[in-house]
Amino acid sequence: MARTVAILGAGVGGLETARHLRRLLPDSDRIVLVDRGFDTSLGLSLLWVLRGWRRRADVQVTVAPAALPGVELTRGEVRAIDPEGRTVRTSAGDISYDALVIALGGELDPAATPGFADALGDGSAHEFYTLDGAEAFGRRLSGFGEGRLIIAIAGLPFKCPAAPFEAAMLAADALSSGDAGRAVQVDTFTPDPLPMPVAGPAVGEGLVAMLKEQEVGFYPGQAVASVDSARRELCFADGRRETYDLLALVPRHRPPRAVAELGLSEAGWIPVDAATLATSLDGVWALGDVTALMLPNGKPLPKAAVFAEGEAEVVAAGVARHLGHAVPERRYDGHGSCYIEIGGHRAAKGEGDFFASPAPVVTLHAPSAAFHEEKRAQETGWLRRWAG
């Protein structure tokens, strides 16, 4: 009897799950992948757009049907998920499923920070977590001659935990590349005590040292309360106010409405079993940024594409076994790596075991041109794979 697997979201996790599943399931089993537009790019590419090393056409690809033979690509908005009825309601129609994979990611919520939407509107503030935002911020940087640039994190959690600090170092690199040198002070503000605190104090302190080497200021423990675009001030929860000439703020993140309405956690993210990515709902898995996967130290696994990619094979095997196919069990091991751009076509690399107990064991390797090339190869491989 033919069964249907519905996969919601064509980001890294959804695409990779569909690819692995098609290899595991017989042709008679239907795989339906739902996404708004099937336009994809990697987060690392946005930073290079910001820096001026890439254009939109260089980094964005529309997933070709030929890249996923045997998978139905359905364009539509996910409006509701009915676990009891085993149905997904989309703008393209209802989909009944025998197994469901939720890979819808996290959404940006600029309106959650008072004043930020106004600052985006008048051009005094930017974001770089979308392709449009990275392009606009990059253009603004190219004409920014003097003053103070603040890059801040509006709230936790947020995806790509190294990205705000990479953006700061790449901005500093861009602003120092002219003959006249840099007349701009670049500062970073974060609610965390260190960058990437889940990776441990040694990694965080190593990143602070890199920021200092690039003459980027680091201000920890600063929770953003609001943005005053008229005064060009960033306001913090403790009453502190910092003046800026240009602001780039990582927007607050929220789960998609259809996910939040499931009510699986107070914040709306989906709790999953760390080893299998199974949810508390029968026949439903979730992976990537939409999940809340807790580590032995009580912190959540970072929201990053590298983890979604590793989780996809585990989810695909779990789904296949659920449908009764003789597929070996896979368990997610929590290993991951991250490249951290510092400018000058050089990058550091952090890698390790995030499931280690009592805390992740992560090594931060010194910056090199070789790591930058590894990151470039990762981007090239991704674009070629999904262009079909």
mmCIF file of C-alpha atoms in Angstrom, residues 14-148:
data_model
loop_
_atom_site.group_PDB
_atom_site.id
_atom_site.type_symbol
_atom_site.label_atom_id
_atom_site.label_comp_id
_atom_site.label_asym_id
_atom_site.label_seq_id
_atom_site.Cartn_x
_atom_site.Cartn_y
_atom_site.Cartn_z
ATOM 1 C CA GLY A 14 13.782 19.763 4.454
ATOM 2 C CA LEU A 15 15.758 19.407 1.234
ATOM 3 C CA GLU A 16 18.243 16.957 2.699
ATOM 4 C CA THR A 17 15.488 14.884 4.329
ATOM 5 C CA ALA A 18 13.645 14.633 1.015
ATOM 6 C CA ARG A 19 16.832 13.581 -0.770
ATOM 7 C CA HIS A 20 17.646 10.840 1.747
ATOM 8 C CA LEU A 21 14.052 9.633 1.978
ATOM 9 C CA ARG A 22 13.695 9.182 -1.768
ATOM 10 C CA ARG A 23 16.646 6.785 -1.657
ATOM 11 C CA LEU A 24 15.139 4.803 1.215
ATOM 12 C CA LEU A 25 11.493 4.522 0.158
ATOM 13 C CA PRO A 26 10.035 2.530 -2.727
ATOM 14 C CA ASP A 27 8.793 4.469 -5.738
ATOM 15 C CA SER A 28 5.216 3.688 -4.730
ATOM 16 C CA ASP A 29 5.554 5.841 -1.580
ATOM 17 C CA ARG A 30 4.765 9.482 -2.215
ATOM 18 C CA ILE A 31 6.987 12.295 -0.907
ATOM 19 C CA VAL A 32 5.510 15.806 -0.951
ATOM 20 C CA LEU A 33 7.798 18.756 -0.159
ATOM 21 C CA VAL A 34 5.982 22.022 0.592
ATOM 22 C CA ASP A 35 7.612 25.455 0.458
ATOM 23 C CA ARG A 36 6.623 29.037 -0.291
ATOM 24 C CA GLY A 37 8.930 29.428 -3.253
ATOM 25 C CA PHE A 38 11.814 26.903 -3.284
ATOM 26 C CA ASP A 39 14.361 29.729 -3.500
ATOM 27 C CA THR A 40 17.357 28.740 -1.420
ATOM 28 C CA SER A 41 20.701 30.124 -0.322
ATOM 29 C CA LEU A 42 23.021 29.417 2.578
ATOM 30 C CA GLY A 43 23.319 31.747 5.554
ATOM 31 C CA LEU A 44 27.071 31.946 5.034
ATOM 32 C CA SER A 45 26.428 33.457 1.588
ATOM 33 C CA LEU A 46 24.497 36.363 3.102
ATOM 34 C CA LEU A 47 27.617 37.482 4.934
ATOM 35 C CA TRP A 48 29.545 37.530 1.678
ATOM 36 C CA VAL A 49 26.772 39.557 0.031
ATOM 37 C CA LEU A 50 27.065 41.989 2.940
ATOM 38 C CA ARG A 51 30.826 42.192 2.392
ATOM 39 C CA GLY A 52 30.414 42.778 -1.349
ATOM 40 C CA TRP A 53 32.038 39.486 -2.362
ATOM 41 C CA ARG A 54 28.808 38.060 -3.776
ATOM 42 C CA ARG A 55 25.732 39.265 -5.660
ATOM 43 C CA ARG A 56 22.208 37.930 -5.340
ATOM 44 C CA ALA A 57 22.552 35.941 -8.551
ATOM 45 C CA ASP A 58 25.714 34.301 -7.205
ATOM 46 C CA VAL A 59 24.137 32.848 -4.063
ATOM 47 C CA GLN A 60 20.463 32.138 -4.718
ATOM 48 C CA VAL A 61 19.081 29.152 -6.594
ATOM 49 C CA THR A 62 15.547 27.927 -7.195
ATOM 50 C CA VAL A 63 15.387 24.215 -6.447
ATOM 51 C CA ALA A 64 15.008 22.355 -9.733
ATOM 52 C CA PRO A 65 12.648 19.355 -9.951
ATOM 53 C CA ALA A 66 15.546 17.476 -11.534
ATOM 54 C CA ALA A 67 17.482 17.877 -8.274
ATOM 55 C CA LEU A 68 14.827 15.831 -6.419
ATOM 56 C CA PRO A 69 13.472 13.247 -8.863
ATOM 57 C CA GLY A 70 10.498 11.413 -7.443
ATOM 58 C CA VAL A 71 9.643 14.200 -4.989
ATOM 59 C CA GLU A 72 6.566 16.388 -5.528
ATOM 60 C CA LEU A 73 7.451 20.059 -5.085
ATOM 61 C CA THR A 74 4.359 21.929 -3.894
ATOM 62 C CA ARG A 75 4.402 25.719 -3.695
ATOM 63 C CA GLY A 76 2.240 26.930 -0.865
ATOM 64 C CA GLU A 77 1.976 28.459 2.590
ATOM 65 C CA VAL A 78 1.518 26.081 5.516
ATOM 66 C CA ARG A 79 -1.559 27.336 7.333
ATOM 67 C CA ALA A 80 -2.304 24.625 9.890
ATOM 68 C CA ILE A 81 -1.178 21.186 11.027
ATOM 69 C CA ASP A 82 -3.772 18.683 12.271
ATOM 70 C CA PRO A 83 -1.925 15.792 13.973
ATOM 71 C CA GLU A 84 -5.120 13.948 14.900
ATOM 72 C CA GLY A 85 -6.468 14.087 11.360
ATOM 73 C CA ARG A 86 -2.957 13.571 9.917
ATOM 74 C CA THR A 87 -3.514 16.496 7.591
ATOM 75 C CA VAL A 88 -1.604 19.644 6.684
ATOM 76 C CA ARG A 89 -3.635 22.604 5.476
ATOM 77 C CA THR A 90 -1.795 24.723 2.891
ATOM 78 C CA SER A 91 -2.677 27.516 0.490
ATOM 79 C CA ALA A 92 -2.292 24.936 -2.289
ATOM 80 C CA GLY A 93 -4.776 22.526 -0.696
ATOM 81 C CA ASP A 94 -4.869 19.918 2.070
ATOM 82 C CA ILE A 95 -2.283 17.139 2.258
ATOM 83 C CA SER A 96 -3.036 13.907 4.117
ATOM 84 C CA TYR A 97 0.039 12.148 5.431
ATOM 85 C CA ASP A 98 1.209 8.879 6.953
ATOM 86 C CA ALA A 99 4.376 10.556 8.261
ATOM 87 C CA LEU A 100 5.180 14.232 8.680
ATOM 88 C CA VAL A 101 8.498 16.101 8.840
ATOM 89 C CA ILE A 102 8.431 19.710 10.045
ATOM 90 C CA ALA A 103 11.408 21.746 8.853
ATOM 91 C CA LEU A 104 9.848 25.216 8.677
ATOM 92 C CA GLY A 105 12.702 27.028 10.401
ATOM 93 C CA GLY A 106 12.378 30.187 12.438
ATOM 94 C CA GLU A 107 10.855 33.468 11.292
ATOM 95 C CA LEU A 108 12.245 36.958 11.812
ATOM 96 C CA ASP A 109 10.065 39.286 13.898
ATOM 97 C CA PRO A 110 11.349 42.888 13.644
ATOM 98 C CA ALA A 111 8.104 44.239 15.123
ATOM 99 C CA ALA A 112 8.852 42.440 18.404
ATOM 100 C CA THR A 113 11.475 45.119 19.189
ATOM 101 C CA PRO A 114 9.764 48.508 19.646
ATOM 102 C CA GLY A 115 11.042 51.098 17.187
ATOM 103 C CA PHE A 116 13.012 48.661 15.047
ATOM 104 C CA ALA A 117 10.479 48.628 12.192
ATOM 105 C CA ASP A 118 10.581 52.454 12.089
ATOM 106 C CA ALA A 119 14.376 52.407 11.999
ATOM 107 C CA LEU A 120 14.316 49.899 9.144
ATOM 108 C CA GLY A 121 11.894 52.172 7.330
ATOM 109 C CA ASP A 122 13.987 55.346 7.653
ATOM 110 C CA GLY A 123 17.236 53.560 6.782
ATOM 111 C CA SER A 124 19.010 54.173 10.088
ATOM 112 C CA ALA A 125 18.906 50.448 10.862
ATOM 113 C CA HIS A 126 19.356 47.249 8.882
ATOM 114 C CA GLU A 127 19.232 43.488 9.240
ATOM 115 C CA PHE A 128 21.345 40.939 7.362
ATOM 116 C CA TYR A 129 19.468 37.691 7.990
ATOM 117 C CA THR A 130 17.651 37.918 4.649
ATOM 118 C CA LEU A 131 19.095 38.319 1.186
ATOM 119 C CA ASP A 132 17.312 41.652 0.735
ATOM 120 C CA GLY A 133 18.612 42.828 4.106
ATOM 121 C CA ALA A 134 22.197 41.743 3.443
ATOM 122 C CA GLU A 135 22.164 43.544 0.080
ATOM 123 C CA ALA A 136 20.805 46.763 1.589
ATOM 124 C CA PHE A 137 23.232 46.694 4.521
ATOM 125 C CA GLY A 138 26.147 46.056 2.151
ATOM 126 C CA ARG A 139 25.180 49.054 0.017
ATOM 127 C CA ARG A 140 24.914 51.244 3.112
ATOM 128 C CA LEU A 141 28.322 50.107 4.331
ATOM 129 C CA SER A 142 29.950 51.015 1.029
ATOM 130 C CA GLY A 143 28.957 54.658 1.538
ATOM 131 C CA PHE A 144 29.511 54.832 5.292
ATOM 132 C CA GLY A 145 32.570 56.995 5.824
ATOM 133 C CA GLU A 146 32.675 57.844 9.514
ATOM 134 C CA GLY A 147 30.798 57.404 12.772
ATOM 135 C CA ARG A 148 29.699 54.469 14.884
#
